[in-house]
mmCIF file of C-alpha atoms in Angstrom:
data_model
loop_
_atom_site.group_PDB
_atom_site.id
_atom_site.type_symbol
_atom_site.label_atom_id
_atom_site.label_comp_id
_atom_site.label_asym_id
_atom_site.label_seq_id
_atom_site.Cartn_x
_atom_site.Cartn_y
_atom_site.Cartn_z
ATOM 1 C CA MET P 1 -23.459 -22.990 -2.608
ATOM 2 C CA PRO P 2 -20.509 -21.549 -0.927
ATOM 3 C CA ARG P 3 -19.224 -19.890 -3.468
ATOM 4 C CA PHE P 4 -22.363 -17.831 -4.392
ATOM 5 C CA ARG P 5 -22.583 -16.510 -0.140
ATOM 6 C CA THR P 6 -18.527 -15.896 -1.406
ATOM 7 C CA LEU P 7 -19.863 -14.191 -4.336
ATOM 8 C CA LEU P 8 -22.814 -12.322 -2.300
ATOM 9 C CA VAL P 9 -20.179 -11.312 1.569
ATOM 10 C CA SER P 10 -17.860 -9.732 -1.514
ATOM 11 C CA ALA P 11 -19.815 -8.167 -2.803
ATOM 12 C CA LEU P 12 -21.699 -6.498 0.584
ATOM 13 C CA VAL P 13 -17.965 -5.993 1.506
ATOM 14 C CA LEU P 14 -17.995 -3.870 -1.897
ATOM 15 C CA LEU P 15 -21.396 -2.114 -1.450
ATOM 16 C CA ALA P 16 -19.653 -1.137 2.290
ATOM 17 C CA LEU P 17 -16.843 0.402 0.556
ATOM 18 C CA LEU P 18 -18.418 2.230 -1.622
ATOM 19 C CA TRP P 19 -21.389 3.711 0.451
ATOM 20 C CA LEU P 20 -17.919 4.566 2.947
ATOM 21 C CA ALA P 21 -15.819 6.262 0.815
ATOM 22 C CA PRO P 22 -17.269 9.381 0.580
ATOM 23 C CA ILE P 23 -18.257 9.967 4.163
ATOM 24 C CA VAL P 24 -15.125 9.223 4.793
ATOM 25 C CA ALA P 25 -13.307 11.528 2.540
ATOM 26 C CA SER P 26 -15.879 14.519 3.691
ATOM 27 C CA PHE P 27 -14.543 13.770 7.570
ATOM 28 C CA VAL P 28 -11.528 14.547 6.090
ATOM 29 C CA ASP P 29 -11.731 17.322 4.739
ATOM 30 C CA ASP P 30 -13.761 18.802 7.777
ATOM 31 C CA LEU P 31 -11.021 17.757 9.653
ATOM 32 C CA ASP P 32 -8.604 20.825 10.970
ATOM 33 C CA LEU P 33 -4.949 18.907 12.215
ATOM 34 C CA ALA P 34 -4.229 22.426 12.892
ATOM 35 C CA GLY P 35 -6.665 21.997 15.917
ATOM 36 C CA LEU P 36 -6.245 18.517 16.931
ATOM 37 C CA ALA P 37 -4.786 17.935 20.543
ATOM 38 C CA HIS P 38 -3.157 14.858 18.917
ATOM 39 C CA PRO P 39 -3.190 15.439 15.181
ATOM 40 C CA TYR P 40 -0.064 12.361 14.899
ATOM 41 C CA LEU P 41 -1.754 10.266 16.772
ATOM 42 C CA VAL P 42 -4.406 10.853 13.568
ATOM 43 C CA ILE P 43 -2.263 10.850 10.935
ATOM 44 C CA PHE P 44 -0.569 7.301 11.349
ATOM 45 C CA SER P 45 -4.325 5.832 12.463
ATOM 46 C CA PHE P 46 -4.832 7.013 9.278
ATOM 47 C CA VAL P 47 -2.654 5.294 7.690
ATOM 48 C CA VAL P 48 -2.684 2.102 9.366
ATOM 49 C CA PHE P 49 -6.563 1.641 8.234
ATOM 50 C CA ASP P 50 -5.679 3.059 4.616
ATOM 51 C CA ALA P 51 -3.093 -0.109 4.415
ATOM 52 C CA ILE P 52 -5.741 -2.789 5.719
ATOM 53 C CA ILE P 53 -8.777 -0.409 4.217
ATOM 54 C CA PRO P 54 -7.664 1.268 1.299
ATOM 55 C CA ILE P 55 -10.333 3.334 0.802
ATOM 56 C CA PHE P 56 -8.910 6.008 3.820
ATOM 57 C CA PRO P 57 -6.537 9.044 2.240
ATOM 58 C CA SER P 58 -3.447 8.796 3.968
ATOM 59 C CA GLU P 59 -1.403 10.154 0.769
ATOM 60 C CA SER P 60 -4.054 13.726 1.112
ATOM 61 C CA LEU P 61 -3.481 13.969 5.143
ATOM 62 C CA LEU P 62 -0.087 13.613 4.730
ATOM 63 C CA THR P 63 0.191 16.029 2.541
ATOM 64 C CA THR P 64 -2.548 19.135 4.871
ATOM 65 C CA ALA P 65 -0.686 18.128 7.002
ATOM 66 C CA SER P 66 2.778 18.892 5.321
ATOM 67 C CA ASN P 67 1.692 22.136 4.230
ATOM 68 C CA LEU P 68 0.479 23.912 7.185
ATOM 69 C CA ALA P 69 3.743 22.539 8.414
ATOM 70 C CA ALA P 70 5.631 24.638 5.725
ATOM 71 C CA GLN P 71 3.053 27.356 7.449
ATOM 72 C CA GLU P 72 4.826 30.188 9.907
ATOM 73 C CA GLY P 73 4.115 28.944 13.482
ATOM 74 C CA SER P 74 2.667 26.174 12.507
ATOM 75 C CA ASN P 75 2.696 23.704 14.920
ATOM 76 C CA ILE P 76 2.799 20.490 13.644
ATOM 77 C CA GLU P 77 5.806 18.906 12.809
ATOM 78 C CA ILE P 78 8.005 17.740 9.998
ATOM 79 C CA TRP P 79 10.016 15.399 10.734
ATOM 80 C CA ARG P 80 6.741 14.152 13.091
ATOM 81 C CA LEU P 81 5.092 13.436 10.367
ATOM 82 C CA VAL P 82 7.588 11.406 8.328
ATOM 83 C CA VAL P 83 8.183 9.479 11.611
ATOM 84 C CA ALA P 84 3.874 9.242 12.219
ATOM 85 C CA GLY P 85 3.866 8.195 8.599
ATOM 86 C CA SER P 86 6.267 5.510 8.360
ATOM 87 C CA LEU P 87 5.565 3.424 11.614
ATOM 88 C CA GLY P 88 1.925 4.062 10.429
ATOM 89 C CA ALA P 89 2.854 2.468 7.217
ATOM 90 C CA ILE P 90 4.508 -0.239 8.355
ATOM 91 C CA ILE P 91 1.993 -0.963 10.676
ATOM 92 C CA GLY P 92 -0.524 -1.191 8.439
ATOM 93 C CA ASP P 93 1.641 -3.248 5.889
ATOM 94 C CA SER P 94 2.317 -5.727 9.505
ATOM 95 C CA LEU P 95 -1.613 -6.056 9.908
ATOM 96 C CA LEU P 96 -2.628 -7.160 6.167
ATOM 97 C CA TYR P 97 -0.138 -9.493 5.464
ATOM 98 C CA TRP P 98 -0.901 -11.042 8.212
ATOM 99 C CA LEU P 99 -4.462 -11.688 8.995
ATOM 100 C CA SER P 100 -4.578 -12.353 4.923
ATOM 101 C CA ARG P 101 -1.548 -15.153 5.769
ATOM 102 C CA THR P 102 -4.519 -15.945 9.265
ATOM 103 C CA VAL P 103 -7.764 -15.389 8.739
ATOM 104 C CA LEU P 104 -7.932 -15.252 5.075
ATOM 105 C CA HIS P 105 -5.704 -17.863 4.049
ATOM 106 C CA ARG P 106 -8.311 -19.801 6.256
ATOM 107 C CA TYR P 107 -10.931 -19.682 4.203
ATOM 108 C CA VAL P 108 -9.501 -19.881 0.941
ATOM 109 C CA ALA P 109 -6.659 -21.767 1.640
ATOM 110 C CA ASP P 110 -7.940 -24.453 -0.865
ATOM 111 C CA LYS P 111 -7.743 -22.674 -4.021
ATOM 112 C CA VAL P 112 -4.568 -20.729 -2.946
ATOM 113 C CA ASP P 113 -3.453 -23.912 -3.594
ATOM 114 C CA ARG P 114 -4.980 -25.203 -6.169
ATOM 115 C CA ALA P 115 -4.836 -22.338 -8.161
ATOM 116 C CA GLN P 116 -1.042 -23.185 -7.265
ATOM 117 C CA THR P 117 -0.627 -27.043 -8.914
ATOM 118 C CA ASN P 118 -2.099 -24.375 -12.581
ATOM 119 C CA PRO P 119 1.935 -23.846 -14.291
ATOM 120 C CA LYS P 120 0.294 -20.062 -14.498
ATOM 121 C CA VAL P 121 0.561 -19.170 -11.178
ATOM 122 C CA SER P 122 3.385 -21.250 -10.485
ATOM 123 C CA ARG P 123 5.139 -19.258 -12.517
ATOM 124 C CA SER P 124 3.840 -15.858 -11.057
ATOM 125 C CA MET P 125 4.054 -17.261 -7.412
ATOM 126 C CA ALA P 126 7.952 -17.850 -8.342
ATOM 127 C CA VAL P 127 7.625 -13.708 -10.227
ATOM 128 C CA LEU P 128 6.834 -12.200 -6.915
ATOM 129 C CA SER P 129 8.854 -14.832 -4.336
ATOM 130 C CA ARG P 130 12.233 -13.503 -6.581
ATOM 131 C CA THR P 131 10.720 -9.346 -7.515
ATOM 132 C CA ALA P 132 9.065 -9.438 -2.733
ATOM 133 C CA PRO P 133 11.954 -6.282 -1.787
ATOM 134 C CA THR P 134 11.273 -4.147 -5.025
ATOM 135 C CA LEU P 135 7.433 -4.956 -4.743
ATOM 136 C CA ILE P 136 7.422 -4.254 -1.340
ATOM 137 C CA VAL P 137 9.120 -1.373 -1.365
ATOM 138 C CA PHE P 138 7.536 0.509 -4.505
ATOM 139 C CA GLY P 139 4.648 -1.160 -5.281
ATOM 140 C CA ARG P 140 4.053 1.592 -2.069
ATOM 141 C CA PHE P 141 3.739 4.290 -3.725
ATOM 142 C CA VAL P 142 1.274 3.094 -5.645
ATOM 143 C CA PRO P 143 -2.157 3.015 -3.974
ATOM 144 C CA GLY P 144 -4.071 -0.269 -4.440
ATOM 145 C CA LEU P 145 -1.098 -1.756 -5.516
ATOM 146 C CA ARG P 146 0.270 -2.410 -2.346
ATOM 147 C CA PHE P 147 -2.570 -3.576 -0.891
ATOM 148 C CA MET P 148 -2.496 -6.039 -3.127
ATOM 149 C CA VAL P 149 1.001 -7.025 -3.000
ATOM 150 C CA ASN P 150 0.748 -6.984 1.195
ATOM 151 C CA ALA P 151 -2.024 -9.163 0.775
ATOM 152 C CA THR P 152 0.158 -11.817 -1.969
ATOM 153 C CA MET P 153 2.967 -11.648 0.472
ATOM 154 C CA GLY P 154 0.729 -13.245 3.470
ATOM 155 C CA LEU P 155 -1.469 -15.338 1.692
ATOM 156 C CA THR P 156 1.425 -17.346 0.138
ATOM 157 C CA LYS P 157 3.251 -17.221 3.351
ATOM 158 C CA HIS P 158 6.328 -15.317 2.117
ATOM 159 C CA ARG P 159 8.827 -15.067 5.420
ATOM 160 C CA TYR P 160 7.527 -12.352 7.070
ATOM 161 C CA SER P 161 10.790 -10.658 8.669
ATOM 162 C CA SER P 162 11.699 -10.010 4.508
ATOM 163 C CA PHE P 163 8.679 -9.085 4.233
ATOM 164 C CA LEU P 164 9.247 -6.785 7.505
ATOM 165 C CA LEU P 165 12.554 -5.053 6.654
ATOM 166 C CA TRP P 166 11.289 -4.568 2.447
ATOM 167 C CA SER P 167 8.089 -3.049 4.236
ATOM 168 C CA ALA P 168 10.205 -0.637 6.887
ATOM 169 C CA ILE P 169 12.050 0.272 3.941
ATOM 170 C CA GLY P 170 9.435 0.866 1.913
ATOM 171 C CA GLY P 171 7.848 2.840 4.312
ATOM 172 C CA THR P 172 9.491 4.801 5.378
ATOM 173 C CA LEU P 173 10.440 6.122 1.938
ATOM 174 C CA TRP P 174 6.951 6.172 0.891
ATOM 175 C CA ALA P 175 6.163 8.440 4.337
ATOM 176 C CA SER P 176 9.454 10.411 3.819
ATOM 177 C CA TYR P 177 8.701 11.726 0.054
ATOM 178 C CA THR P 178 4.968 12.787 1.399
ATOM 179 C CA CYS P 179 5.463 15.097 3.485
ATOM 180 C CA VAL P 180 8.783 16.432 2.104
ATOM 181 C CA PHE P 181 7.667 16.691 -1.049
ATOM 182 C CA SER P 182 4.343 18.666 -0.058
ATOM 183 C CA TYR P 183 6.659 20.835 2.461
ATOM 184 C CA LEU P 184 8.771 21.746 -0.898
ATOM 185 C CA ILE P 185 5.471 22.322 -2.759
ATOM 186 C CA ALA P 186 3.401 24.654 -0.434
ATOM 187 C CA THR P 187 7.224 26.525 0.629
ATOM 188 C CA VAL P 188 8.772 26.629 -3.320
ATOM 189 C CA ILE P 189 5.468 25.703 -6.038
ATOM 190 C CA SER P 190 3.114 26.507 -4.629
ATOM 191 C CA ASP P 191 1.413 28.775 -6.783
ATOM 192 C CA GLN P 192 2.795 26.136 -9.397
ATOM 193 C CA PRO P 193 -0.009 23.735 -8.729
ATOM 194 C CA VAL P 194 -0.141 22.339 -12.719
ATOM 195 C CA LEU P 195 3.965 22.256 -11.943
ATOM 196 C CA SER P 196 3.253 20.007 -8.316
ATOM 197 C CA ILE P 197 0.634 17.848 -10.490
ATOM 198 C CA ALA P 198 3.259 16.963 -12.703
ATOM 199 C CA VAL P 199 6.056 16.140 -9.949
ATOM 200 C CA SER P 200 3.648 14.262 -9.219
ATOM 201 C CA VAL P 201 2.224 11.610 -12.052
ATOM 202 C CA VAL P 202 6.869 11.682 -13.161
ATOM 203 C CA VAL P 203 7.141 10.356 -9.594
ATOM 204 C CA THR P 204 4.567 6.937 -9.899
ATOM 205 C CA THR P 205 5.185 6.547 -12.838
ATOM 206 C CA ALA P 206 8.825 6.007 -12.054
ATOM 207 C CA CYS P 207 7.872 4.081 -9.321
ATOM 208 C CA LEU P 208 6.114 1.342 -11.960
ATOM 209 C CA GLY P 209 8.775 2.233 -14.005
ATOM 210 C CA LEU P 210 11.168 0.418 -11.843
ATOM 211 C CA LEU P 211 8.864 -2.071 -11.063
ATOM 212 C CA TYR P 212 8.210 -2.923 -14.799
ATOM 213 C CA LYS P 213 11.591 -4.387 -15.232
ATOM 214 C CA PRO P 214 12.420 -6.984 -12.450
ATOM 215 C CA LEU P 215 9.536 -8.434 -13.304
ATOM 216 C CA LYS P 216 10.230 -8.667 -16.737
ATOM 217 C CA LYS P 217 13.278 -10.072 -16.025
ATOM 218 C CA SER P 218 11.780 -12.629 -13.419
ATOM 219 C CA TRP P 219 9.231 -13.663 -16.047
ATOM 220 C CA GLU P 220 11.850 -15.147 -17.609
ATOM 221 C CA GLU P 221 14.034 -15.575 -15.752
ATOM 222 C CA THR P 222 11.298 -19.005 -15.522
ATOM 223 C CA ASP P 223 10.902 -19.699 -18.581
ATOM 224 C CA SER P 224 13.182 -22.708 -18.111
ATOM 225 C CA THR P 225 12.462 -23.555 -14.997
ATOM 226 C CA HIS P 226 8.758 -23.385 -15.930
ATOM 227 C CA GLY P 227 8.389 -24.627 -19.229
ATOM 228 C CA ALA P 228 6.209 -21.544 -19.696
ATOM 229 C CA SER P 229 5.219 -20.071 -22.599
ATOM 230 C CA PRO P 230 8.033 -16.509 -23.969
ATOM 231 C CA ALA P 231 8.071 -13.989 -21.990
ATOM 232 C CA VAL P 232 5.871 -10.506 -22.566
#
């Protein structure tokens, strides 16, 4: 019965998110950032919510605002966008960390403890611990992955001071890249959308590549410690 209840709640949450996603996207499309009294507060809030519930298109909002900042006479300043995005990312990631470490951990603590007795799971947790800085920093650039990384760090009770440090670095780099890159697109290559998309794909792929190497190395290093099968 508890398992059925968990599955039912999970299904209801998923359905709610699927229902809310297009509504949020439509709201963002209709949002007039240039006409808002507090655009930076709105952007900050969206980035925070996106970290906890990944249906808020924070990248899209930062991109739109950065494009507006590049327009002559705009009242939006690029450096303020970077600050709003960075603070939103840091605070949002920390909220997810603590929600996972407290509320979520309370419901799945037994399952997490049992899972960690499995050699493969134990080995995976060791890899996550060793590569936490890389995962936290570069995982922020990949939507979906950052949610999983931050939630896992909370569930496994990774040291918060370390998490906060790397989250601050990752959040600042992410906001700076998103805003500055979008600003440059609007001012330099605005008439070449294919090129801008290609650059975005290259950057995302590069982040995944930066994650893969340390993960693979750490996985191999746990072979002798955990007596696991050969690394892939």
